[in-house]
Amino acid sequence: QLQLVESGGGLVQAGGSLRLSCAASGRTLDNYGLGWFRQAPGKAREIVAAFTWGAGNIYSADSVKGRFTISGDNAKNTVFLQMNALKPEDTAVYYCAARLGDSSHYTFWGQGTQVTVSS
């Protein structure tokens, strides 16, 4: 069973940076597509960025384009989300998720990590 654990969240001032990590265990990520999602209080969960090992960053939400970058380290079985130029509206719980092969459904989820951006 694939398990995902996020880390790297915290409190940062607007304009600052954070790097989130999503470490996988139980399975290697080779056959999975990965995504970072976020959910702010009172709002629906939204996808932030998506990644495949073959194509790299395949999707970025308009709200984060040019600021956030998703990447992966196969040797470490870990996916990252580099977040730069953070804004207060980026405040949310961030989740990583995995989908198997060509499936469009994200089946495996981490527990989430809180990101808070102060103005």
PDB file of N, CA and C in Angstrom, residues 12-13 20 23 27 32 34 43 49 54 59-60 62 64 66-68 76-77 80 89 94 103:
ATOM      1  N   VAL A  12       4.890  31.781   7.029  1.00  0.00           N
ATOM      2  CA  VAL A  12       5.858  32.578   6.276  1.00  0.00           C
ATOM      3  C   VAL A  12       5.215  33.922   5.928  1.00  0.00           C
ATOM      4  N   GLN A  13       6.035  34.941   5.805  1.00  0.00           N
ATOM      5  CA  GLN A  13       5.523  36.250   5.411  1.00  0.00           C
ATOM      6  C   GLN A  13       5.273  36.297   3.902  1.00  0.00           C
ATOM      7  N   LEU A  20       7.664  22.261   0.024  1.00  0.00           N
ATOM      8  CA  LEU A  20       6.950  21.123   0.578  1.00  0.00           C
ATOM      9  C   LEU A  20       7.527  19.832   0.013  1.00  0.00           C
ATOM     10  N   ALA A  23       6.961  12.463   0.860  1.00  0.00           N
ATOM     11  CA  ALA A  23       7.746  11.234   0.863  1.00  0.00           C
ATOM     12  C   ALA A  23       6.834  10.024   0.779  1.00  0.00           C
ATOM     13  N   ARG A  27       5.540   1.664  -1.713  1.00  0.00           N
ATOM     14  CA  ARG A  27       5.630   1.440  -3.160  1.00  0.00           C
ATOM     15  C   ARG A  27       6.587   2.490  -3.713  1.00  0.00           C
ATOM     16  N   TYR A  32       3.278   6.058 -10.814  1.00  0.00           N
ATOM     17  CA  TYR A  32       2.230   6.957 -10.345  1.00  0.00           C
ATOM     18  C   TYR A  32       2.402   8.367 -10.886  1.00  0.00           C
ATOM     19  N   LEU A  34       1.611  12.243  -9.843  1.00  0.00           N
ATOM     20  CA  LEU A  34       1.519  12.920  -8.556  1.00  0.00           C
ATOM     21  C   LEU A  34       0.879  14.298  -8.706  1.00  0.00           C
ATOM     22  N   LYS A  43     -13.423  26.709   1.581  1.00  0.00           N
ATOM     23  CA  LYS A  43     -13.320  26.585   0.121  1.00  0.00           C
ATOM     24  C   LYS A  43     -13.150  25.127  -0.281  1.00  0.00           C
ATOM     25  N   ALA A  49      -0.829  21.677  -8.751  1.00  0.00           N
ATOM     26  CA  ALA A  49       0.134  21.281  -9.770  1.00  0.00           C
ATOM     27  C   ALA A  49       0.131  19.766  -9.895  1.00  0.00           C
ATOM     28  N   GLY A  54       7.635  10.985 -16.564  1.00  0.00           N
ATOM     29  CA  GLY A  54       8.064  11.106 -17.946  1.00  0.00           C
ATOM     30  C   GLY A  54       8.044  12.533 -18.467  1.00  0.00           C
ATOM     31  N   TYR A  59       0.959  20.281 -15.219  1.00  0.00           N
ATOM     32  CA  TYR A  59      -0.144  21.211 -14.965  1.00  0.00           C
ATOM     33  C   TYR A  59       0.205  22.122 -13.803  1.00  0.00           C
ATOM     34  N   SER A  60      -0.121  23.391 -13.950  1.00  0.00           N
ATOM     35  CA  SER A  60      -0.058  24.343 -12.847  1.00  0.00           C
ATOM     36  C   SER A  60      -1.308  25.202 -12.893  1.00  0.00           C
ATOM     37  N   ASP A  62      -3.620  28.411 -12.690  1.00  0.00           N
ATOM     38  CA  ASP A  62      -3.303  29.786 -13.102  1.00  0.00           C
ATOM     39  C   ASP A  62      -2.850  30.640 -11.927  1.00  0.00           C
ATOM     40  N   VAL A  64      -1.009  29.958  -9.512  1.00  0.00           N
ATOM     41  CA  VAL A  64       0.338  29.710  -9.010  1.00  0.00           C
ATOM     42  C   VAL A  64       1.383  29.677 -10.120  1.00  0.00           C
ATOM     43  N   GLY A  66       4.243  30.408 -12.508  1.00  0.00           N
ATOM     44  CA  GLY A  66       5.369  31.306 -12.361  1.00  0.00           C
ATOM     45  C   GLY A  66       5.863  31.443 -10.939  1.00  0.00           C
ATOM     46  N   ARG A  67       5.121  30.884  -9.988  1.00  0.00           N
ATOM     47  CA  ARG A  67       5.523  30.971  -8.570  1.00  0.00           C
ATOM     48  C   ARG A  67       5.786  29.597  -7.960  1.00  0.00           C
ATOM     49  N   PHE A  68       5.002  28.603  -8.320  1.00  0.00           N
ATOM     50  CA  PHE A  68       5.125  27.257  -7.751  1.00  0.00           C
ATOM     51  C   PHE A  68       5.681  26.302  -8.802  1.00  0.00           C
ATOM     52  N   LYS A  76      14.866   9.323  -4.157  1.00  0.00           N
ATOM     53  CA  LYS A  76      14.361   9.547  -2.802  1.00  0.00           C
ATOM     54  C   LYS A  76      12.878   9.189  -2.683  1.00  0.00           C
ATOM     55  N   ASN A  77      12.268   8.786  -3.813  1.00  0.00           N
ATOM     56  CA  ASN A  77      10.835   8.450  -3.789  1.00  0.00           C
ATOM     57  C   ASN A  77      10.013   9.592  -3.193  1.00  0.00           C
ATOM     58  N   PHE A  80       8.211  17.165  -4.653  1.00  0.00           N
ATOM     59  CA  PHE A  80       8.354  18.460  -3.989  1.00  0.00           C
ATOM     60  C   PHE A  80       7.413  19.490  -4.604  1.00  0.00           C
ATOM     61  N   GLU A  89      -3.306  34.649   0.086  1.00  0.00           N
ATOM     62  CA  GLU A  89      -4.342  33.767  -0.479  1.00  0.00           C
ATOM     63  C   GLU A  89      -3.832  32.356  -0.762  1.00  0.00           C
ATOM     64  N   TYR A  94      -2.112  21.884   2.442  1.00  0.00           N
ATOM     65  CA  TYR A  94      -1.621  21.338   1.181  1.00  0.00           C
ATOM     66  C   TYR A  94      -1.493  19.824   1.302  1.00  0.00           C
ATOM     67  N   SER A 103      -4.652   6.505 -14.847  1.00  0.00           N
ATOM     68  CA  SER A 103      -5.914   6.843 -14.188  1.00  0.00           C
ATOM     69  C   SER A 103      -6.001   8.338 -13.941  1.00  0.00           C
TER      70      SER A 103
END
